Amino acid sequence: MPASPCVVPDTTSAPLTLGRQRSIHEVEARIKSHDWVNGQYRLIVLAAPDTVLDCRPGQFFHLLCPQTDRFQPYFRRPMSIYSYDREKGELAFLYKVAGAGTSAMAELETGDTLNIVGPIGQAFEIKPEWQRPLLLARGVGLATLAPLARECASLGRSLTVICSARSPELLMSTELFRHYGAEVITVTDAEGNSGVESLTGLIEGLIASRGIDAFFTCGSARLTRMLQDIGSRHGIGGQVALEQHMACGIGMCHACVWPFRRADGAVNLRVCREGPVFDLQEAM
Amino acid sequence: MADLSTRVGALTLKNPIMPASGTFSEELADVFDLDCLGAHVTKTITRERRSGNPVPRVCELNGAMLNSIGIPSKGAGWFVKNTIPFYADYDAPLVISISASTADDFARFAEEVSVPGVAAIEVNISCPNIEDHGKAFAMRPGSTEDVIRKIRSATDVPIWAKLSPNTGEVVEVAQASETAGADALVTANTMLAMAIDSRSGEIRLGNVMGGLSGPALKPITLRMTYQCAKAVAIPVIGCGGISTIDDVIEYLMAGARAVQVGTATFISPNTMPRLVGELDATLAARGLASVEALIGTARLSGETTTLAEYT
Ligand SMILES: Cc1cc2nc3c(=O)[nH]c(=O)nc-3n(C[C@H](O)[C@H](O)[C@H](O)COP(=O)(O)OP(=O)(O)OC[C@H]3O[C@@H](n4cnc5c(N)ncnc54)[C@H](O)[C@@H]3O)c2cc1C
Ligand SMILES: Cc1cc2nc3c(=O)[nH]c(=O)nc-3n(C[C@H](O)[C@H](O)[C@H](O)COP(=O)(O)O)c2cc1C
Ligand code: FES
């Protein structure tokens, strides 16, 4: 290829040499493994270059799902980082196979490549006064909270995790959370203990018994509202990771806005840029 | 290396690749050096603060998208204080895009944003998301001429008129822009469209209607570019569905002096720098010394046969 008039940023892992800070990279990553975790969720592990492994819990990547015979997704799909490991050069996503994009992605095999853009967005912040956090994950929300649990563990926080799913077979990652030293509680629709009322009782009990002092959540608007209620009654702060439909994923198009309460009135913020992690009480 | 530069009226661009309004912002500097672009074009702003349309604001189609973002705007003051200075760090000329709901407001606003650092004003007289039911100035030659004339008398900064595919009078609107004093045309904005989920019956945009963009739009806006380049003497900038180097070359051959890339940046944020590199490589491969050598070279095939007329 002839010398190009500007550095054409990589679809490989070639480092960029320009002066200004580049924090978001587009790379082709090879698939190391790609397995079903249960009937609905798949775990994809990529061999990723260092450039994209400067990640923090709560950030996400924007994935270019392949075009297949059956599915022709056009947009990229946002996915939270489920795990990242600089030493092994690995990046993983845990995702639910739902519509065209994720169904096309599910057809990828080990050895294929996936074009990814990231890492993107604001990470979770574990404030110094948050010593006994509770993580509440509904469905695939736990994919987002898994790296946060690891970070809480490495910071020596005493961790409680509630995993909520439709049925016991759809519960995931409970062993992983236990491995991080968390007290893990599971609730399911099938067992009838995942409703707002029973969860409120459970969490108020945990506040009393385990001294919970922060909430982190992802995956359910209903549970977010519940934690806002409990939080405001007990003076407990926290953060929520939100999902919104995206087009550009990096802050240019204003497709992904969400309303927030601020002291000086409501504002619309971009989930991809100012988020996806936000203050729990501000999310509307 | 081939000469990639191109002239758009009084402006010289170091290459013909620039972003389309609304699909580009300062954030892209997180991905690549924005100075490799021929120009920078900002999202349309309005004078007053606006919050934009309800969500969902976008949906994907096969090889296309719809958007009904609207024009969320932090207002003129914020833009002049924050956005314009950001681009002052770059050599690429800054083109700012503005909109307003009456011709007089448009003119007042153009005057207000004619500040140092602004190389051209793109007047978005074609946004299907801001006017009532998708009506826009650029749908008719009369309203186009009126608004451009008023803006012309309010500013000395070059005016780029962004035209609409939602009109049956493409040539007349292009000529009205030229007559009223526009320095260049941009062809074109999105095409008014809608989508329904056939299973649930739900309309897929919160605003019901929105603008179609991406590869599916290209044949329409390429045709407009060709029509306009033939009909006016001022430069035409092609826009609509560009994602590959062949798309760029088609627009240049149709008569565009430069092109704008929109939706493709959402699919690959590195599309524009990639196209700059590929344009250079393509000119070299074809033994062409400059971009200029491609502009307006589209012709009918020598094989075309005139068929018999029935009498
Ligand atoms: C920051 C962020 C992190 C996420 N992390 C994960 C994760 O770790 N694991 C996981 O399984 N899912 C995650 N999601 C949700 C995931 O992006 C959607 O499930 C996915 O985009 C659906 O695509 P599809 O092709 O299956 O569905 P389709 O119905 O074909 O999607 C159509 C369009 O709607 C969008 N869309 C549909 N559902 C959602 C949604 N919930 N959020 C945003 N856009 C949506 C798609 O991106 C696409 O543009 C995350 C979403 C966001 C915003
Ligand atoms: C999300 C989105 C927002 C847009 N916002 C604007 C805008 O503010 N002003 C404008 O003149 N055009 C706007 N456009 C239109 C583009 O500038 C461009 O004309 C159109 O998308 C066709 O080009 P493309 O197919 O390369 O995207 C927008 C397009 C998209 C997809
Ligand atoms: S998806 Fe474009 S701004 Fe967030």
XYZ file of C-alpha atoms and ligand atoms in Angstrom:
683
model
C 0.000 0.000 0.000
C 1.315 3.480 -0.808
C 2.080 5.938 1.962
C -1.229 7.390 3.016
C -1.719 11.083 3.708
C -2.907 10.438 7.205
C -2.450 7.611 9.609
C -5.222 5.187 8.865
C -6.090 3.842 12.248
C -5.911 0.184 12.583
C -8.288 -2.529 11.995
C -5.333 -4.509 13.311
C -3.494 -3.818 16.503
C -0.876 -1.447 15.083
C -0.258 1.323 17.608
C -1.113 4.866 16.590
C 1.732 7.296 16.542
C -0.079 10.615 16.649
C 0.351 13.096 19.449
C -3.213 13.465 20.643
C -4.704 10.952 23.040
C -6.605 8.116 21.345
C -8.630 6.179 23.863
C -11.071 4.329 21.602
C -9.773 1.803 19.085
C -11.292 -0.226 16.283
C -9.622 -3.631 16.061
C -10.218 -7.054 14.544
C -10.064 -9.537 17.384
C -9.732 -13.299 16.920
C -12.201 -15.538 18.702
C -10.508 -17.860 21.198
C -13.673 -19.574 22.335
C -17.396 -19.135 21.939
C -19.680 -21.294 24.066
C -23.291 -21.551 25.185
C -23.604 -20.841 28.905
C -27.244 -21.953 28.925
C -30.075 -22.067 26.409
C -30.040 -18.274 25.832
C -26.640 -16.864 26.679
C -23.257 -17.197 25.013
C -19.781 -16.339 26.274
C -17.360 -15.090 23.621
C -13.656 -14.801 24.480
C -11.444 -12.740 22.177
C -7.694 -12.467 21.767
C -7.374 -8.698 22.084
C -4.405 -6.340 21.713
C -3.159 -4.262 24.646
C -4.529 -1.094 23.039
C -8.086 -2.083 23.930
C -7.365 -3.782 27.243
C -7.001 -0.604 29.241
C -10.562 -1.225 30.440
C -12.500 -0.463 33.561
C -15.612 -2.180 34.978
C -18.831 -0.735 33.530
C -17.323 0.247 30.181
C -18.517 -1.354 26.980
C -17.497 -2.186 23.424
C -19.439 -1.640 20.208
C -19.410 -4.895 18.237
C -19.786 -5.273 14.474
C -21.941 -8.372 14.149
C -21.318 -10.323 10.931
C -23.652 -10.415 7.919
C -24.919 -13.974 7.509
C -27.362 -15.729 5.194
C -30.153 -15.336 7.703
C -29.288 -12.079 9.469
C -28.173 -8.692 8.122
C -27.716 -6.427 11.135
C -26.581 -2.921 10.162
C -25.709 -1.109 13.397
C -23.078 -2.235 15.826
C -24.304 -3.741 19.111
C -23.204 -2.389 22.512
C -21.960 -5.030 24.975
C -20.560 -4.586 28.457
C -17.141 -5.945 29.199
C -17.694 -9.210 31.078
C -13.994 -9.737 31.729
C -10.627 -8.462 30.581
C -7.172 -9.781 31.279
C -4.107 -7.905 30.071
C -1.722 -10.738 30.923
C -3.585 -13.288 28.832
C -4.566 -10.681 26.223
C -8.227 -11.625 26.618
C -11.499 -9.774 26.439
C -14.864 -11.467 26.983
C -18.542 -10.676 26.517
C -21.511 -12.541 27.916
C -24.546 -11.948 25.778
C -28.124 -12.967 25.284
C -28.996 -14.216 21.815
C -32.048 -12.098 20.964
C -32.487 -10.359 17.580
C -30.632 -10.099 14.265
C -27.279 -8.860 15.540
C -26.797 -11.215 18.433
C -28.155 -14.155 16.384
C -25.602 -13.390 13.658
C -22.880 -13.104 16.271
C -23.887 -16.468 17.700
C -22.905 -18.061 14.368
C -19.257 -16.996 14.741
C -16.786 -19.787 15.388
C -13.467 -20.100 17.154
C -10.764 -18.670 14.890
C -13.102 -16.178 13.192
C -12.578 -12.490 13.845
C -14.912 -9.884 15.304
C -14.480 -6.147 14.691
C -14.784 -4.274 17.992
C -14.670 -0.592 18.959
C -13.794 0.394 22.503
C -13.350 0.571 25.388
C -16.122 3.169 25.664
C -17.885 5.083 28.399
C -17.712 5.982 32.064
C -16.837 3.201 34.495
C -18.281 2.394 37.916
C -16.751 4.377 40.739
C -16.301 2.650 44.088
C -16.252 5.589 46.488
C -14.017 5.253 49.569
C -17.034 5.384 51.894
C -18.695 2.501 50.046
C -17.266 -0.398 52.072
C -20.180 -2.863 51.943
C -21.737 -2.674 48.487
C -24.717 -4.667 47.264
C -24.768 -5.662 43.596
C -28.233 -6.407 42.210
C -28.248 -7.976 38.750
C -31.244 -8.940 36.691
C -30.745 -11.211 33.680
C -27.749 -10.287 31.615
C -27.151 -7.252 33.862
C -24.759 -9.503 35.710
C -22.414 -9.405 32.708
C -21.953 -5.721 33.457
C -21.552 -6.241 37.194
C -19.065 -9.150 37.050
C -15.927 -7.027 36.527
C -17.172 -4.632 39.210
C -17.363 -7.553 41.652
C -13.757 -8.386 40.834
C -12.712 -4.796 41.445
C -14.635 -4.672 44.764
C -12.840 -7.862 45.798
C -9.420 -6.477 44.891
C -10.203 -3.337 46.906
C -11.102 -5.483 49.892
C -14.791 -4.571 49.968
C -17.247 -6.845 51.714
C -19.543 -7.783 48.872
C -23.127 -8.992 48.603
C -24.584 -10.025 45.249
C -28.226 -10.707 44.412
C -28.756 -12.440 41.060
C -32.287 -12.365 39.665
C -33.493 -14.368 36.672
C -36.675 -15.828 35.217
C -35.786 -19.369 36.233
C -32.966 -21.162 38.111
C -31.435 -22.524 34.835
C -30.923 -18.939 33.644
C -28.885 -17.920 36.688
C -25.262 -17.364 35.711
C -21.909 -16.508 37.232
C -22.908 -17.272 40.814
C -19.707 -19.323 41.258
C -17.663 -16.457 39.826
C -19.148 -14.027 42.360
C -18.492 -16.521 45.203
C -14.919 -16.810 43.969
C -14.632 -13.035 44.518
C -15.652 -13.626 48.125
C -19.214 -12.395 47.693
C -22.209 -13.520 49.655
C -24.450 -14.622 46.773
C -28.255 -14.719 46.956
C -30.342 -15.941 44.032
C -33.976 -15.126 43.327
C -36.129 -16.229 40.387
C -39.577 -15.547 38.971
C -40.183 -19.300 38.973
C -39.618 -19.488 42.734
C -41.733 -16.375 43.283
C -39.110 -14.483 45.299
C -37.941 -11.976 42.674
C -40.789 -9.444 42.957
C -40.258 -5.926 44.222
C -41.998 -6.618 47.518
C -40.003 -9.668 48.523
C -36.748 -8.115 47.281
C -37.395 -4.958 49.276
C -37.809 -7.057 52.406
C -34.690 -9.049 51.594
C -32.569 -5.938 50.972
C -33.805 -4.107 54.062
C -32.854 -7.209 56.033
C -29.366 -7.127 54.452
C -28.969 -3.446 55.308
C -29.623 -4.374 58.937
C -27.568 -7.587 59.020
C -24.655 -6.788 56.674
C -24.505 -2.992 56.889
C -24.972 -2.474 53.115
C -23.821 1.074 52.304
C -23.986 1.260 48.478
C -26.078 -0.129 45.619
C -24.940 -1.059 42.125
C -27.408 -2.365 39.584
C -27.991 -3.123 35.929
C -30.602 -4.789 33.771
C -34.019 -3.746 35.070
C -35.892 -0.446 35.225
C -38.213 -1.917 37.870
C -35.353 -2.911 40.170
C -33.622 0.420 39.606
C -36.740 2.248 40.843
C -36.921 -0.098 43.810
C -33.301 0.629 44.775
C -33.939 4.368 44.378
C -36.801 4.032 46.898
C -34.851 1.945 49.371
C -31.782 4.163 48.891
C -33.629 7.384 49.583
C -35.312 5.927 52.658
C -32.041 4.634 54.100
C -29.692 7.341 52.816
C -27.773 4.835 50.657
C -26.224 6.018 47.379
C -25.118 4.037 44.388
C -24.839 3.702 40.646
C -26.805 2.179 37.794
C -25.601 1.024 34.371
C -28.248 1.855 31.742
C -29.050 0.487 28.311
C -30.335 2.585 25.439
C -30.525 2.088 21.668
C -27.384 3.433 20.028
C -26.189 4.329 16.561
C -22.656 5.753 16.786
C -21.791 4.548 20.296
C -19.180 7.262 20.804
C -21.146 10.421 21.496
C -21.756 11.922 18.064
C -25.379 11.232 17.169
C -27.485 11.818 20.323
C -29.545 8.684 19.664
C -28.922 7.211 23.108
C -30.101 9.979 25.427
C -31.811 9.313 28.758
C -33.392 11.824 31.163
C -31.809 12.627 34.553
C -32.819 14.789 37.499
C -30.346 17.450 38.446
C -30.566 20.189 41.057
C -31.182 22.762 38.299
C -33.798 20.697 36.408
C -33.968 17.657 34.129
C -31.217 16.994 31.570
C -30.812 14.493 28.749
C -27.458 12.735 28.792
C -25.902 10.302 26.332
C -25.749 6.755 27.664
C -22.697 6.033 25.481
C -20.718 9.077 26.568
C -21.798 10.415 29.964
C -22.737 6.800 30.840
C -23.451 3.958 30.709
C -22.856 4.228 34.471
C -24.826 6.972 36.230
C -25.737 8.072 39.733
C -28.567 5.813 40.944
C -30.819 8.597 42.210
C -30.459 10.859 39.171
C -31.712 8.337 36.583
C -35.374 8.978 35.691
C 1.442 10.839 -3.763
C -1.396 12.207 -5.882
C -2.746 15.707 -5.341
C -5.817 15.116 -3.210
C -6.671 18.783 -2.789
C -9.879 20.267 -4.088
C -11.385 23.718 -4.235
C -14.881 24.485 -3.012
C -15.404 28.087 -4.031
C -12.875 30.205 -2.162
C -11.881 27.340 0.142
C -9.106 24.884 -0.605
C -9.485 21.527 1.115
C -6.464 19.244 1.413
C -8.648 16.321 0.416
C -12.307 15.932 -0.570
C -13.373 13.824 2.452
C -15.359 15.523 5.205
C -18.039 14.464 7.670
C -21.780 15.018 7.199
C -23.507 17.224 9.757
C -24.976 15.340 12.711
C -22.736 12.311 12.315
C -19.562 13.923 13.607
C -18.401 15.680 16.755
C -15.358 16.385 18.902
C -15.652 12.889 20.370
C -14.316 11.345 17.155
C -10.924 12.781 18.154
C -10.805 9.857 20.611
C -10.506 7.568 17.583
C -8.237 9.311 15.030
C -6.483 12.601 14.285
C -9.246 14.830 12.929
C -6.708 16.842 10.965
C -6.546 14.162 8.291
C -9.975 15.312 7.056
C -10.573 17.858 4.296
C -12.902 19.877 6.534
C -14.896 19.602 9.760
C -18.688 19.975 9.672
C -20.553 20.327 12.941
C -24.042 19.155 13.925
C -26.801 21.614 13.057
C -27.502 24.068 15.854
C -30.364 26.415 16.474
C -30.166 29.782 18.186
C -32.345 28.743 21.100
C -31.871 25.680 23.312
C -33.869 22.648 22.186
C -34.132 19.136 23.542
C -34.791 17.158 20.346
C -37.250 14.332 19.670
C -38.508 11.413 21.805
C -36.693 8.036 21.788
C -36.317 5.678 19.998
C -34.517 8.171 17.794
C -32.898 5.665 15.445
C -33.615 2.293 13.908
C -31.659 0.058 11.595
C -32.873 -1.241 8.251
C -31.184 -3.415 5.681
C -28.177 -1.341 4.605
C -29.735 1.855 5.929
C -30.967 3.614 9.024
C -33.684 6.021 10.043
C -33.107 8.859 12.470
C -35.408 11.337 14.117
C -32.833 12.909 16.398
C -34.224 16.374 15.743
C -31.900 19.219 16.558
C -31.062 19.058 20.250
C -29.108 22.273 20.737
C -27.333 23.877 23.643
C -27.897 27.213 21.914
C -25.717 29.682 20.031
C -23.833 31.024 23.055
C -22.623 27.634 24.199
C -21.589 26.704 20.671
C -19.544 29.846 20.072
C -17.872 29.578 23.465
C -17.113 25.837 23.473
C -17.382 24.149 20.086
C -15.744 26.674 17.762
C -12.585 26.995 19.942
C -12.161 23.197 19.987
C -11.689 23.150 16.220
C -9.286 26.112 16.269
C -6.538 23.603 17.147
C -6.873 22.001 13.723
C -5.807 23.133 10.256
C -8.890 21.709 8.528
C -11.462 24.442 7.807
C -14.492 24.525 10.079
C -17.954 24.446 8.520
C -20.796 25.055 10.923
C -24.360 23.993 10.244
C -27.295 26.121 11.334
C -31.064 25.975 11.208
C -34.004 28.214 12.061
C -37.730 28.156 11.475
C -38.154 31.395 9.509
C -36.009 33.072 6.851
C -35.513 36.137 9.053
C -34.406 34.039 12.038
C -32.038 32.162 9.756
C -30.444 35.444 8.630
C -30.098 36.826 12.162
C -28.562 33.584 13.359
C -26.131 33.424 10.404
C -24.931 36.906 11.270
C -24.459 35.968 14.911
C -22.306 32.920 14.132
C -20.169 34.617 11.469
C -17.244 34.690 13.867
C -13.500 34.115 13.384
C -12.719 30.438 12.920
C -15.793 29.743 10.797
C -14.755 28.988 7.190
C -18.269 28.374 5.848
C -21.843 28.161 7.067
C -23.843 25.174 5.907
C -27.474 26.155 6.031
C -29.643 23.184 6.833
C -32.760 24.137 4.911
C -33.584 20.462 4.423
C -33.905 18.861 7.840
C -36.907 16.555 7.792
C -36.972 16.516 11.582
C -37.387 20.116 12.579
C -40.189 21.635 10.533
C -43.808 20.670 10.893
C -44.474 17.242 9.371
C -41.141 17.178 7.626
C -41.652 20.336 5.564
C -38.456 22.194 4.804
C -37.391 25.318 2.893
C -35.506 23.245 0.312
C -38.633 21.481 -0.903
C -39.577 24.484 -3.078
C -37.525 26.961 -5.129
C -39.434 30.018 -3.825
C -38.820 29.368 -0.121
C -35.219 28.365 -0.913
C -34.496 31.588 -2.770
C -36.087 33.694 -0.042
C -34.151 32.119 2.827
C -30.773 32.042 1.026
C -31.149 35.656 -0.126
C -31.811 36.828 3.434
C -28.874 34.837 4.791
C -26.650 36.179 2.005
C -27.375 39.751 2.970
C -26.591 38.971 6.620
C -23.112 37.423 6.265
C -19.952 37.494 4.139
C -18.953 33.979 5.181
C -19.368 31.392 2.366
C -22.818 29.787 2.414
C -23.312 26.101 1.616
C -26.970 25.244 0.988
C -27.825 21.730 2.121
C -30.534 20.460 -0.192
C -33.262 17.894 0.292
C -34.114 14.738 -1.658
C -37.745 15.307 -0.595
C -38.592 17.463 -3.598
C -39.701 17.017 -7.172
C -37.901 20.240 -8.108
C -34.240 19.404 -7.553
C -32.892 21.518 -10.407
C -35.134 24.496 -9.649
C -34.162 24.452 -5.957
C -30.460 24.206 -6.869
C -30.755 27.144 -9.276
C -32.733 29.170 -6.731
C -29.895 28.664 -4.230
C -27.328 29.805 -6.765
C -29.353 32.831 -7.851
C -29.825 33.886 -4.228
C -26.081 33.818 -3.601
C -25.140 30.408 -2.186
C -21.435 29.572 -2.623
C -21.915 25.800 -2.791
C -24.578 23.092 -2.598
C -24.546 19.955 -0.484
C -26.580 17.103 -1.986
C -28.162 15.922 0.123
C -29.880 15.518 3.461
C -31.874 12.436 4.477
C -35.046 11.250 2.780
C -38.239 11.308 4.807
C -39.232 7.736 5.704
C -40.783 5.468 8.308
C -40.646 1.882 9.569
C -43.078 -0.406 11.386
C -42.327 -3.605 13.288
C -44.456 -6.103 11.377
C -44.819 -8.411 14.380
C -45.825 -5.958 17.086
C -47.326 -3.239 14.892
C -45.191 -0.663 16.644
C -43.859 2.326 14.728
C -40.125 2.129 15.096
C -39.352 5.814 15.722
C -40.691 7.852 18.618
C -41.273 10.708 16.179
C -43.146 8.439 13.681
C -41.194 9.751 10.670
C -37.465 10.194 10.278
C -34.685 10.541 7.754
C -33.311 7.632 5.720
C -29.520 7.515 5.384
C -26.810 4.991 4.621
C -26.058 2.915 1.491
C -29.737 2.615 0.470
C -29.903 6.408 0.004
C -26.916 6.612 -2.350
C -28.538 6.136 -5.783
C -30.964 8.970 -5.038
C -28.448 11.506 -3.730
C -25.936 10.534 -6.430
C -28.596 11.345 -9.015
C -29.267 14.696 -7.308
C -25.546 15.470 -7.275
C -25.342 14.794 -11.009
C -28.439 16.898 -11.750
C -27.192 19.820 -9.636
C -23.628 19.744 -10.973
C -25.064 19.984 -14.482
C -27.495 22.769 -13.572
C -25.365 25.236 -11.587
C -21.889 26.795 -11.831
C -21.211 26.801 -8.071
C -19.482 23.745 -6.562
C -21.538 20.747 -5.441
C -20.603 18.551 -2.487
C -21.967 15.005 -2.642
C -23.504 13.335 0.399
C -25.571 10.199 0.932
C -24.682 6.568 1.535
C -20.940 6.822 1.085
C -19.044 4.000 2.741
C -16.552 2.703 0.162
C -13.946 4.297 -2.081
C -16.053 3.401 -5.118
C -18.883 5.472 -3.649
C -16.507 8.448 -3.338
C -15.330 8.059 -6.914
C -18.887 7.809 -8.246
C -19.800 11.114 -6.587
C -16.677 12.812 -7.955
C -17.471 11.474 -11.419
C -21.037 12.743 -11.042
C -19.561 16.215 -10.604
C -19.044 16.625 -6.847
C -15.929 18.591 -5.854
C -15.931 17.017 -2.391
C -17.994 14.514 -0.410
C -19.482 14.143 3.037
C -19.556 10.852 4.916
C -22.299 10.296 7.492
C -23.804 7.010 8.606
C -20.746 4.973 7.573
C -18.829 6.529 10.470
C -21.303 4.862 12.847
C -20.524 1.465 11.331
C -16.758 2.024 11.310
C -15.495 5.140 13.102
C -12.340 5.005 10.930
C -14.240 5.180 7.622
C -13.107 8.708 6.705
C -9.340 8.291 7.272
C -9.574 4.946 5.477
C -11.235 6.618 2.479
C -8.537 9.316 2.346
C -5.870 6.598 2.146
C -7.813 4.589 -0.403
C -8.443 7.626 -2.585
C -4.721 8.223 -2.780
C -4.102 4.558 -3.616
C -6.834 4.508 -6.269
C -5.559 7.629 -8.033
C -2.071 6.105 -8.075
C -3.383 2.797 -9.408
C -5.226 4.584 -12.211
C -2.252 6.783 -13.021
C -4.152 9.968 -12.175
C -2.255 12.919 -10.738
C -5.129 14.613 -8.946
C -8.678 14.406 -7.676
C -9.499 17.083 -10.207
C -8.956 14.525 -12.996
C -12.002 12.565 -11.807
C -14.500 15.366 -11.235
C -17.439 15.358 -13.631
C -16.085 12.558 -15.828
C -19.197 10.338 -15.778
C -20.420 9.662 -19.314
C -22.829 7.373 -21.114
C -21.441 4.086 -22.319
C -20.383 4.119 -26.000
C -22.432 0.955 -26.315
C -25.720 2.734 -25.716
C -28.049 2.035 -28.587
C -30.967 4.243 -29.429
C -33.972 2.007 -29.844
C -36.600 2.260 -32.499
C -39.378 4.801 -32.001
C -42.823 3.291 -32.384
C -45.027 5.316 -34.577
C -23.973 -0.139 27.372
C -24.716 -1.418 27.073
C -24.194 -2.622 27.522
C -24.852 -3.822 27.231
N -24.306 -4.982 27.675
C -24.893 -6.151 27.349
C -24.304 -7.377 27.746
O -23.246 -7.423 28.370
N -24.931 -8.526 27.377
C -26.115 -8.523 26.666
O -26.626 -9.585 26.361
N -26.695 -7.366 26.310
C -26.111 -6.188 26.627
N -26.697 -5.011 26.221
C -27.916 -5.078 25.448
C -27.557 -5.401 23.990
O -26.908 -4.299 23.403
C -28.821 -5.722 23.194
O -29.377 -6.896 23.713
C -28.509 -5.938 21.728
O -28.121 -4.729 21.139
C -29.705 -6.503 20.997
O -29.330 -6.724 19.663
P -30.082 -7.839 18.815
O -29.441 -7.871 17.501
O -30.135 -9.082 19.573
O -31.574 -7.305 18.782
P -32.366 -6.526 17.662
O -33.766 -6.542 18.102
O -32.044 -6.997 16.291
O -31.817 -5.074 17.815
C -32.334 -4.021 17.024
C -31.701 -2.733 17.461
O -32.094 -2.401 18.783
C -30.967 -2.280 19.631
N -31.280 -2.845 20.958
C -32.134 -3.854 21.227
N -32.149 -4.084 22.556
C -31.301 -3.207 23.134
C -30.884 -2.955 24.473
N -31.340 -3.638 25.491
N -29.991 -1.971 24.675
C -29.510 -1.250 23.648
N -29.862 -1.447 22.358
C -30.747 -2.418 22.114
C -29.873 -3.038 18.926
O -28.591 -2.605 19.306
C -30.179 -2.765 17.486
O -29.715 -1.507 17.123
C -26.062 -3.805 26.503
C -26.593 -2.591 26.076
C -25.934 -1.404 26.333
C -26.490 -0.111 25.852
C -28.094 10.589 13.194
C -28.068 11.604 12.104
C -28.162 12.958 12.413
C -28.144 13.902 11.409
N -28.208 15.221 11.737
C -28.121 16.160 10.768
C -28.088 17.528 11.092
O -28.113 17.924 12.254
N -28.013 18.420 10.074
C -27.943 18.040 8.760
O -27.831 18.893 7.885
N -27.942 16.733 8.431
C -28.032 15.794 9.399
N -28.027 14.466 9.062
C -27.950 14.078 7.638
C -26.527 13.800 7.224
O -25.728 14.943 7.360
C -26.469 13.292 5.773
O -26.986 14.311 4.944
C -27.294 12.041 5.550
O -27.192 11.190 6.660
C -26.886 11.292 4.283
O -25.537 10.855 4.347
P -25.116 9.363 4.829
O -25.946 8.404 4.066
O -23.644 9.294 4.528
O -25.393 9.315 6.288
C -28.042 13.492 10.061
C -27.953 12.141 9.757
C -27.954 11.195 10.745
C -27.848 9.753 10.380
S -25.077 6.363 20.363
Fe -24.543 8.164 19.289
S -24.429 9.569 20.928
Fe -24.703 7.719 21.965
